[in-house]
Amino acid sequence: MSGTYVIRGVRPVGAAALDLVVADGLIQEMGSGLSRAGAQVIDADGLIALPGLVDLHTHLREPGYEASETILTGSRAGAAGGYTALFAMPNTSPVADTAGVVEQELALGEAAGFVDVQPIGAVTVGQKGERLAELGAMAHSRARVRVFSDDGFCVFDPLIMRRALEYVKAFDGVIAQHAQDPRLTEGAQMNEGAVSAELGLTGWPAVAEESIIARDVLLAEHVGSRLHVCHLSTAGSVDIIRWAKKRGIAVTAEVTPHHLLLTEELVRGYDARFKVNPPLRRDEDVQAVREGLADGTIDIVATDHAPHPAEAKACEWQAAANGMVGLESALRVVHHAMVETGLLDWTDVARVMSSTPAAIGRLTGHGRPLAVGEPAHLALYDDTVRARFAIDDLRGRSTNSPYLGRELPGSTRWTLRAGVVTVRDGVVADAAEVHA
């Protein structure tokens, strides 16, 4: 149940400091010197008020891989990072390729209560790339799935991809593609280039991403459907998306926080926390994706939060799992890589981390500017502090963060989902408080 709060001295993006009154899950008043009888007062003097963040690319692992994460623990991690909605990727067990599984995920998210969990449906049965999954049934289920992806696996067959793009037009859906040519990346361990040659590790060439994106934007143009490119990571990919948008193709793209900051040079230490798919790229690619995000070629930041148990990372590089946790650190990394460098301002951050991901996923009620009558999905962020990212900052089940020990700016002090406090003065609420 949501309470009544007076939030004092907060700084909405693009506006002067003011007070907010939150009650019945909505923003009821905005102004100066506000009060409400019986309300709890939140001293937010100087904190930035962002609309609750929305992640279009999260791995919550449940059902099937609860040793890595559950919908509850992942939801808590999301709240800690300022998120109020998470889109859950379908690589679960069983795969989220039927109405029954996506409705189960929706129900588990509702029971957890920390964020709105929106399931993503698989494009193909079992993510095997052989035949289309029950796209229509998932779209018309209680979960109202609008985003479909075989993430972790590329929809490699062009005929299957064309049919999927055609099918989702019927309910305004979007295909989110993991752009990776599987033949060009067999046995790949890191970005292909001088560093991979020096280390003797099999390379993951940029063209394996870029060739799939080029094919798929042409398919999307041909059938007149929406395409979303997951975790874009190369300078060439940015160029292709820029060309496609100029051509009027309905394509959107995301970049992860780690591809905005980290480079392939980190692989030299063979620390498997830095093993990810697509791999960390060259510094030139990092600069290109930053510029692409700044100029609007890349639409959003999505975490690709990929939790793994300790044993999946505490092993030799070749045997280690791909993936990084990222929900708790994403806003701080974007602050560091994009705001401190002057490439984005906080209005831009609200766009790329809240309003646009909600729009791409057709998620109503999220990503809305702060206004009277709007749902009280809020992240109150302190942009004046700096600290080393530590294990204690992680609130999920896994700890495979690439940022441990790295100094990052900022801190999420409060998160409210529909007027319910999920993070109170930097501490994630307990389940009893969320459901009170």
Short mmCIF file of C-alpha atoms in Angstrom, two decimals:
data_model
loop_
_atom_site.label_atom_id
_atom_site.label_comp_id
_atom_site.label_asym_id
_atom_site.label_seq_id
_atom_site.Cartn_x
_atom_site.Cartn_y
_atom_site.Cartn_z
CA MET A 1 0.00 0.00 0.00
CA SER A 2 1.37 3.43 -0.87
CA GLY A 3 1.68 6.05 1.84
CA THR A 4 1.48 9.82 1.86
CA TYR A 5 4.77 11.69 1.54
CA VAL A 6 5.91 15.26 1.29
CA ILE A 7 9.21 15.29 -0.61
CA ARG A 8 10.96 18.58 0.10
CA GLY A 9 13.55 20.43 -1.94
CA VAL A 10 13.89 17.95 -4.78
CA ARG A 11 15.22 18.96 -8.21
CA PRO A 12 13.09 17.63 -11.08
CA VAL A 13 15.13 17.34 -14.28
CA GLY A 14 15.02 20.61 -16.17
CA ALA A 15 13.28 22.51 -13.34
CA ALA A 16 14.05 24.41 -10.15
CA ALA A 17 13.86 22.77 -6.73
CA LEU A 18 10.37 22.26 -5.34
CA ASP A 19 8.25 20.08 -3.06
CA LEU A 20 6.12 17.10 -4.08
CA VAL A 21 3.13 15.57 -2.34
CA VAL A 22 2.68 11.88 -3.10
CA ALA A 23 -0.49 10.03 -2.08
CA ASP A 24 -2.54 7.11 -3.38
CA GLY A 25 0.29 6.20 -5.71
CA LEU A 26 0.19 9.53 -7.56
CA ILE A 27 1.90 12.88 -7.53
CA GLN A 28 -0.84 15.03 -6.00
CA GLU A 29 0.84 18.44 -5.74
CA MET A 30 3.99 20.20 -6.91
CA GLY A 31 5.14 23.56 -5.57
CA SER A 32 6.86 25.40 -2.76
CA GLY A 33 6.22 25.08 0.97
CA LEU A 34 3.82 22.16 0.60
CA SER A 35 2.51 20.12 3.52
CA ARG A 36 -0.05 17.42 4.13
CA ALA A 37 -1.49 16.34 7.48
CA GLY A 38 -0.13 12.97 8.58
CA ALA A 39 2.37 12.75 5.74
CA GLN A 40 5.88 11.39 6.13
CA VAL A 41 8.45 14.02 5.19
CA ILE A 42 11.36 13.11 2.93
CA ASP A 43 14.21 15.61 3.09
CA ALA A 44 15.39 15.56 -0.51
CA ASP A 45 17.24 18.88 -0.45
CA GLY A 46 19.38 18.99 -3.58
CA LEU A 47 18.54 15.48 -4.81
CA ILE A 48 17.72 15.04 -8.50
CA ALA A 49 14.23 13.64 -9.13
CA LEU A 50 14.29 11.29 -12.10
CA PRO A 51 11.26 9.40 -13.33
CA GLY A 52 11.67 5.81 -12.17
CA LEU A 53 14.21 4.07 -14.39
CA VAL A 54 13.10 1.41 -16.88
CA ASP A 55 15.44 -1.39 -18.02
CA LEU A 56 14.56 -3.01 -21.33
CA HIS A 57 17.13 -5.80 -20.90
CA THR A 58 17.36 -7.67 -17.57
CA HIS A 59 18.04 -11.33 -16.84
CA LEU A 60 16.08 -12.32 -13.74
CA ARG A 61 16.79 -16.07 -14.21
CA GLU A 62 13.52 -17.30 -12.70
CA PRO A 63 12.15 -19.85 -13.37
CA GLY A 64 14.97 -22.36 -13.55
CA TYR A 65 18.18 -20.59 -12.57
CA GLU A 66 17.40 -19.36 -9.08
CA ALA A 67 20.98 -20.00 -7.93
CA SER A 68 21.92 -16.91 -9.98
CA GLU A 69 18.93 -14.65 -9.34
CA THR A 70 15.23 -14.69 -8.60
CA ILE A 71 12.57 -12.23 -9.59
CA LEU A 72 12.51 -11.03 -5.97
CA THR A 73 16.28 -10.56 -5.63
CA GLY A 74 16.59 -9.01 -9.08
CA SER A 75 13.73 -6.66 -8.28
CA ARG A 76 15.53 -5.54 -5.13
CA ALA A 77 18.69 -4.95 -7.16
CA GLY A 78 16.69 -2.88 -9.60
CA ALA A 79 15.12 -0.77 -6.88
CA ALA A 80 18.58 -0.13 -5.41
CA GLY A 81 19.64 1.33 -8.75
CA GLY A 82 16.57 3.57 -9.10
CA TYR A 83 14.54 1.26 -11.35
CA THR A 84 10.79 0.93 -11.09
CA ALA A 85 10.29 -1.38 -14.10
CA LEU A 86 12.33 -4.26 -15.52
CA PHE A 87 11.81 -6.15 -18.77
CA ALA A 88 12.77 -9.78 -18.09
CA MET A 89 14.58 -11.67 -20.84
CA PRO A 90 13.19 -15.12 -21.73
CA ASN A 91 16.26 -17.35 -21.31
CA THR A 92 14.79 -19.14 -18.32
CA SER A 93 13.96 -22.81 -17.80
CA PRO A 94 11.43 -23.41 -19.15
CA VAL A 95 12.02 -20.73 -21.77
CA ALA A 96 9.45 -17.94 -21.69
CA ASP A 97 7.95 -18.97 -25.02
CA THR A 98 4.34 -19.55 -23.93
CA ALA A 99 1.57 -17.54 -22.31
CA GLY A 100 1.80 -19.72 -19.21
CA VAL A 101 5.44 -18.91 -18.48
CA VAL A 102 5.17 -15.16 -19.06
CA GLU A 103 2.10 -15.01 -16.84
CA GLN A 104 4.03 -16.87 -14.13
CA GLU A 105 6.83 -14.29 -14.35
CA LEU A 106 4.31 -11.45 -14.19
CA ALA A 107 2.73 -12.94 -11.06
CA LEU A 108 6.11 -13.40 -9.37
CA GLY A 109 6.94 -9.78 -10.08
CA GLU A 110 3.65 -8.63 -8.62
CA ALA A 111 4.27 -10.73 -5.51
CA ALA A 112 7.76 -9.26 -5.08
CA GLY A 113 6.44 -5.71 -5.34
CA PHE A 114 9.71 -3.79 -5.71
CA VAL A 115 9.41 -3.06 -9.44
CA ASP A 116 7.00 -3.76 -12.26
CA VAL A 117 8.30 -6.87 -14.01
CA GLN A 118 7.36 -7.01 -17.69
CA PRO A 119 8.16 -10.35 -19.35
CA ILE A 120 9.85 -10.51 -22.75
CA GLY A 121 8.72 -13.45 -24.86
CA ALA A 122 11.02 -15.68 -26.87
CA VAL A 123 10.89 -15.31 -30.64
CA THR A 124 11.33 -19.02 -31.32
CA VAL A 125 10.37 -22.17 -29.45
CA GLY A 126 13.01 -22.88 -26.84
CA GLN A 127 15.15 -20.09 -28.36
CA LYS A 128 16.32 -22.69 -30.87
CA GLY A 129 15.73 -20.57 -33.95
CA GLU A 130 13.69 -23.23 -35.76
CA ARG A 131 10.03 -22.15 -35.51
CA LEU A 132 8.14 -19.20 -34.10
CA ALA A 133 6.96 -19.32 -30.50
CA GLU A 134 3.41 -18.46 -29.41
CA LEU A 135 3.85 -14.76 -30.10
CA GLY A 136 0.17 -13.96 -30.38
CA ALA A 137 -0.78 -15.93 -27.27
CA MET A 138 1.87 -14.12 -25.23
CA ALA A 139 0.79 -10.76 -26.63
CA HIS A 140 -2.84 -11.37 -25.68
CA SER A 141 -2.09 -12.93 -22.29
CA ARG A 142 -2.38 -11.06 -19.00
CA ALA A 143 1.32 -10.19 -19.40
CA ARG A 144 0.59 -8.22 -22.62
CA VAL A 145 4.00 -9.02 -24.07
CA ARG A 146 5.16 -6.51 -26.67
CA VAL A 147 8.90 -7.23 -26.78
CA PHE A 148 10.17 -10.54 -28.17
CA SER A 149 13.78 -11.70 -28.17
CA ASP A 150 15.88 -14.84 -28.29
CA ASP A 151 18.57 -12.89 -26.41
CA GLY A 152 21.62 -15.00 -25.85
CA PHE A 153 20.92 -16.43 -29.29
CA CYS A 154 20.70 -14.59 -32.57
CA VAL A 155 17.62 -15.18 -34.72
CA PHE A 156 19.97 -16.19 -37.50
CA ASP A 157 17.60 -17.63 -40.09
CA PRO A 158 16.48 -14.67 -42.24
CA LEU A 159 13.16 -16.29 -43.08
CA ILE A 160 12.33 -16.84 -39.41
CA MET A 161 13.35 -13.25 -38.66
CA ARG A 162 11.19 -11.91 -41.47
CA ARG A 163 8.18 -13.90 -40.28
CA ALA A 164 8.67 -12.70 -36.70
CA LEU A 165 8.83 -9.08 -37.82
CA GLU A 166 5.66 -9.54 -39.87
CA TYR A 167 3.82 -11.33 -37.07
CA VAL A 168 4.38 -8.72 -34.33
CA LYS A 169 3.00 -5.92 -36.50
CA ALA A 170 -0.49 -7.20 -35.65
CA PHE A 171 -0.17 -6.04 -32.02
CA ASP A 172 2.48 -3.30 -32.28
CA GLY A 173 5.25 -5.56 -31.01
CA VAL A 174 8.98 -5.32 -31.53
CA ILE A 175 11.70 -7.89 -32.16
CA ALA A 176 14.79 -7.29 -30.02
CA GLN A 177 17.71 -8.92 -31.76
CA HIS A 178 20.91 -10.29 -30.23
CA ALA A 179 23.10 -9.40 -33.21
CA GLN A 180 25.71 -12.14 -33.40
CA ASP A 181 26.52 -14.28 -36.41
CA PRO A 182 27.08 -17.67 -34.77
CA ARG A 183 29.42 -18.96 -37.48
CA LEU A 184 31.72 -15.96 -37.21
CA THR A 185 31.95 -16.25 -33.42
CA GLU A 186 32.48 -19.95 -32.83
CA GLY A 187 34.69 -20.35 -29.77
CA ALA A 188 35.06 -16.59 -29.37
CA GLN A 189 36.50 -15.42 -26.06
CA MET A 190 36.96 -11.66 -26.49
CA ASN A 191 36.97 -8.87 -29.07
CA GLU A 192 38.93 -9.77 -32.19
CA GLY A 193 41.93 -7.52 -32.70
CA ALA A 194 45.48 -6.85 -31.62
CA VAL A 195 44.82 -7.71 -27.97
CA SER A 196 43.19 -11.07 -28.76
CA ALA A 197 46.11 -11.92 -31.04
CA GLU A 198 48.58 -11.00 -28.34
CA LEU A 199 46.76 -13.07 -25.69
CA GLY A 200 46.12 -15.99 -28.01
CA LEU A 201 42.35 -15.92 -27.42
CA THR A 202 39.81 -16.60 -30.18
CA GLY A 203 38.34 -13.30 -31.32
CA TRP A 204 34.72 -12.08 -31.66
CA PRO A 205 34.90 -9.84 -34.78
CA ALA A 206 32.92 -6.61 -35.00
CA VAL A 207 31.53 -7.71 -38.37
CA ALA A 208 29.66 -10.56 -36.66
CA GLU A 209 27.49 -7.91 -34.99
CA GLU A 210 27.38 -5.44 -37.82
CA SER A 211 26.37 -7.90 -40.55
CA ILE A 212 23.29 -9.04 -38.61
CA ILE A 213 22.24 -5.46 -37.86
CA ALA A 214 22.62 -4.53 -41.54
CA ARG A 215 20.51 -7.49 -42.63
CA ASP A 216 17.82 -6.89 -40.03
CA VAL A 217 17.31 -3.18 -40.65
CA LEU A 218 16.71 -4.05 -44.31
CA LEU A 219 14.24 -6.76 -43.31
CA ALA A 220 12.46 -4.33 -40.98
CA GLU A 221 12.22 -1.81 -43.80
CA HIS A 222 10.93 -4.44 -46.19
CA VAL A 223 8.07 -5.58 -43.94
CA GLY A 224 7.44 -2.22 -42.25
CA SER A 225 7.95 -3.48 -38.72
CA ARG A 226 9.77 -2.40 -35.57
CA LEU A 227 13.27 -3.71 -34.81
CA HIS A 228 15.27 -3.17 -31.64
CA VAL A 229 19.01 -3.90 -31.53
CA CYS A 230 20.26 -5.24 -28.20
CA HIS A 231 23.59 -4.23 -26.61
CA LEU A 232 25.15 -2.51 -29.64
CA SER A 233 28.90 -2.39 -29.10
CA THR A 234 30.91 -1.31 -32.17
CA ALA A 235 31.60 1.88 -34.09
CA GLY A 236 30.43 0.18 -37.28
CA SER A 237 27.11 -0.73 -35.68
CA VAL A 238 26.55 2.91 -34.76
CA ASP A 239 27.14 3.88 -38.39
CA ILE A 240 24.62 1.31 -39.63
CA ILE A 241 21.92 2.44 -37.19
CA ARG A 242 22.58 6.07 -38.10
CA TRP A 243 22.17 5.21 -41.80
CA ALA A 244 18.99 3.23 -41.14
CA LYS A 245 17.38 6.04 -39.16
CA LYS A 246 18.17 8.57 -41.87
CA ARG A 247 16.44 6.19 -44.27
CA GLY A 248 13.33 6.20 -42.04
CA ILE A 249 13.56 2.59 -40.87
CA ALA A 250 11.76 1.87 -37.58
CA VAL A 251 14.84 0.75 -35.66
CA THR A 252 15.88 1.50 -32.10
CA ALA A 253 19.09 0.49 -30.35
CA GLU A 254 20.50 0.13 -26.88
CA VAL A 255 23.97 0.34 -25.35
CA THR A 256 24.99 -1.12 -22.00
CA PRO A 257 26.76 0.85 -19.27
CA HIS A 258 29.78 -1.43 -19.54
CA HIS A 259 30.19 -0.75 -23.26
CA LEU A 260 30.13 2.98 -22.43
CA LEU A 261 33.06 2.67 -20.05
CA LEU A 262 35.13 -0.53 -20.18
CA THR A 263 37.52 -1.72 -22.91
CA GLU A 264 39.15 -4.94 -24.05
CA GLU A 265 42.36 -3.96 -22.22
CA LEU A 266 40.75 -5.29 -19.02
CA VAL A 267 40.88 -8.83 -20.44
CA ARG A 268 44.66 -8.81 -19.99
CA GLY A 269 44.21 -9.74 -16.33
CA TYR A 270 42.03 -12.76 -17.20
CA ASP A 271 39.51 -11.64 -14.57
CA ALA A 272 36.28 -13.31 -15.71
CA ARG A 273 34.18 -10.46 -14.32
CA PHE A 274 35.09 -8.75 -17.59
CA LYS A 275 33.92 -11.59 -19.82
CA VAL A 276 30.68 -10.63 -21.53
CA ASN A 277 28.78 -11.08 -24.78
CA PRO A 278 29.16 -8.98 -26.88
CA PRO A 279 32.68 -8.55 -25.58
CA LEU A 280 34.32 -5.40 -24.32
CA ARG A 281 35.59 -3.59 -27.39
CA ARG A 282 38.32 -1.10 -28.33
CA ASP A 283 38.56 2.41 -26.92
CA GLU A 284 37.51 3.67 -30.37
CA ASP A 285 34.28 1.71 -30.05
CA VAL A 286 33.63 3.11 -26.57
CA GLN A 287 34.00 6.64 -27.90
CA ALA A 288 31.72 5.86 -30.86
CA VAL A 289 28.89 4.43 -28.75
CA ARG A 290 29.14 7.38 -26.38
CA GLU A 291 28.79 9.75 -29.33
CA GLY A 292 25.96 7.64 -30.74
CA LEU A 293 24.06 7.85 -27.45
CA ALA A 294 24.71 11.58 -27.22
CA ASP A 295 23.43 12.36 -30.72
CA GLY A 296 20.36 10.10 -30.48
CA THR A 297 21.52 7.38 -32.86
CA ILE A 298 21.44 4.99 -29.90
CA ASP A 299 18.10 5.39 -28.15
CA ILE A 300 18.55 3.96 -24.68
CA VAL A 301 20.84 2.53 -22.03
CA ALA A 302 19.93 -1.02 -20.99
CA THR A 303 21.85 -2.97 -18.38
CA ASP A 304 21.95 -6.54 -19.77
CA HIS A 305 22.07 -7.44 -16.04
CA ALA A 306 23.36 -11.03 -16.15
CA PRO A 307 23.88 -12.60 -12.72
CA HIS A 308 25.89 -15.80 -12.26
CA PRO A 309 26.84 -17.85 -9.18
CA ALA A 310 30.41 -17.37 -7.95
CA GLU A 311 31.69 -20.65 -9.37
CA ALA A 312 30.70 -19.61 -12.91
CA LYS A 313 33.19 -16.73 -12.74
CA ALA A 314 35.83 -18.03 -10.30
CA CYS A 315 37.48 -20.25 -12.91
CA GLU A 316 39.76 -20.02 -15.91
CA TRP A 317 38.76 -17.48 -18.56
CA GLN A 318 37.75 -19.96 -21.27
CA ALA A 319 35.40 -21.85 -18.95
CA ALA A 320 33.79 -18.79 -17.37
CA ALA A 321 30.26 -17.66 -18.13
CA ASN A 322 29.55 -14.47 -20.05
CA GLY A 323 27.80 -11.64 -18.24
CA MET A 324 27.86 -8.92 -15.61
CA VAL A 325 25.41 -7.66 -13.02
CA GLY A 326 24.52 -4.05 -13.66
CA LEU A 327 21.25 -2.84 -12.16
CA GLU A 328 22.73 -1.25 -9.04
CA SER A 329 25.56 0.50 -10.91
CA ALA A 330 23.96 1.59 -14.21
CA LEU A 331 22.92 5.12 -13.28
CA ARG A 332 26.27 5.81 -11.63
CA VAL A 333 28.17 4.58 -14.70
CA VAL A 334 26.05 6.71 -17.03
CA HIS A 335 26.63 9.66 -14.69
CA HIS A 336 30.39 9.05 -14.97
CA ALA A 337 30.67 8.22 -18.67
CA MET A 338 28.08 10.59 -20.11
CA VAL A 339 27.12 13.37 -17.66
CA GLU A 340 30.53 14.14 -16.20
CA THR A 341 31.95 14.22 -19.73
CA GLY A 342 29.29 16.72 -20.82
CA LEU A 343 27.78 14.39 -23.43
CA LEU A 344 24.38 14.18 -21.69
CA ASP A 345 22.50 16.26 -19.14
CA TRP A 346 20.00 14.93 -16.61
CA THR A 347 17.05 15.54 -18.94
CA ASP A 348 18.82 13.30 -21.45
CA VAL A 349 19.41 10.67 -18.75
CA ALA A 350 15.68 10.60 -17.99
CA ARG A 351 15.05 10.08 -21.69
CA VAL A 352 17.54 7.26 -22.32
CA MET A 353 16.96 5.43 -19.03
CA SER A 354 13.23 5.94 -18.46
CA SER A 355 10.90 7.48 -21.02
CA THR A 356 12.30 5.95 -24.23
CA PRO A 357 12.74 2.37 -22.93
CA ALA A 358 9.16 2.51 -21.63
CA ALA A 359 7.99 3.75 -25.03
CA ILE A 360 9.88 1.06 -26.96
CA GLY A 361 8.37 -1.63 -24.73
CA ARG A 362 4.90 -0.01 -24.85
CA LEU A 363 4.87 0.05 -21.03
CA THR A 364 2.17 2.44 -19.86
CA GLY A 365 2.46 4.49 -16.69
CA HIS A 366 6.28 4.53 -16.64
CA GLY A 367 8.78 7.01 -18.01
CA ARG A 368 6.40 9.91 -17.59
CA PRO A 369 7.65 13.42 -16.72
CA LEU A 370 6.95 14.48 -13.16
CA ALA A 371 3.52 16.10 -13.16
CA VAL A 372 0.41 16.27 -11.00
CA GLY A 373 -1.73 13.20 -11.58
CA GLU A 374 1.11 11.03 -12.86
CA PRO A 375 2.10 7.76 -11.14
CA ALA A 376 4.70 8.35 -8.44
CA HIS A 377 7.52 6.33 -9.97
CA LEU A 378 10.58 8.22 -8.75
CA ALA A 379 14.33 7.86 -8.29
CA LEU A 380 15.89 10.49 -6.03
CA TYR A 381 19.60 10.70 -6.81
CA ASP A 382 22.49 12.46 -5.13
CA ASP A 383 24.88 13.65 -7.83
CA THR A 384 27.31 15.34 -5.42
CA VAL A 385 28.99 12.31 -3.85
CA ARG A 386 31.60 9.77 -4.97
CA ALA A 387 32.49 6.37 -3.55
CA ARG A 388 34.11 3.09 -4.49
CA PHE A 389 31.61 0.54 -5.72
CA ALA A 390 31.59 -2.36 -3.26
CA ILE A 391 29.96 -5.69 -2.53
CA ASP A 392 27.66 -3.90 -0.08
CA ASP A 393 26.22 -1.92 -2.99
CA LEU A 394 24.88 -5.12 -4.59
CA ARG A 395 21.37 -6.23 -3.63
CA GLY A 396 20.85 -9.19 -5.96
CA ARG A 397 21.89 -12.79 -5.48
CA SER A 398 25.11 -12.62 -7.54
CA THR A 399 28.19 -10.43 -7.23
CA ASN A 400 29.78 -10.60 -10.70
CA SER A 401 30.12 -6.83 -11.09
CA PRO A 402 32.97 -5.38 -13.17
CA TYR A 403 32.93 -2.20 -11.08
CA LEU A 404 33.95 -3.57 -7.67
CA GLY A 405 36.68 -1.33 -6.32
CA ARG A 406 36.13 1.36 -8.97
CA GLU A 407 35.27 4.88 -7.84
CA LEU A 408 31.96 6.05 -9.28
CA PRO A 409 29.93 9.21 -8.73
CA GLY A 410 26.44 9.43 -7.30
CA SER A 411 24.06 7.50 -5.07
CA THR A 412 20.41 6.51 -5.37
CA ARG A 413 18.95 7.69 -2.07
CA TRP A 414 15.23 6.98 -2.53
CA THR A 415 13.17 4.96 -4.98
CA LEU A 416 9.37 5.02 -5.05
CA ARG A 417 7.27 2.70 -7.19
CA ALA A 418 3.67 3.89 -7.48
CA GLY A 419 4.13 5.80 -4.23
CA VAL A 420 5.60 2.83 -2.36
CA VAL A 421 9.09 3.43 -0.94
CA THR A 422 11.37 0.63 -2.11
CA VAL A 423 14.64 2.37 -1.19
CA ARG A 424 14.71 4.57 1.91
CA ASP A 425 17.72 6.84 2.37
CA GLY A 426 19.97 4.44 0.48
CA VAL A 427 18.67 1.25 2.10
CA VAL A 428 16.45 -1.21 0.21
CA ALA A 429 13.16 -1.69 2.04
CA ASP A 430 12.17 -5.07 3.39
CA ALA A 431 9.27 -7.02 1.94
CA ALA A 432 6.99 -6.20 4.86
CA GLU A 433 7.42 -2.45 4.31
CA VAL A 434 6.76 -2.75 0.56
CA HIS A 435 3.58 -4.73 1.14
CA ALA A 436 2.38 -2.78 4.21
#
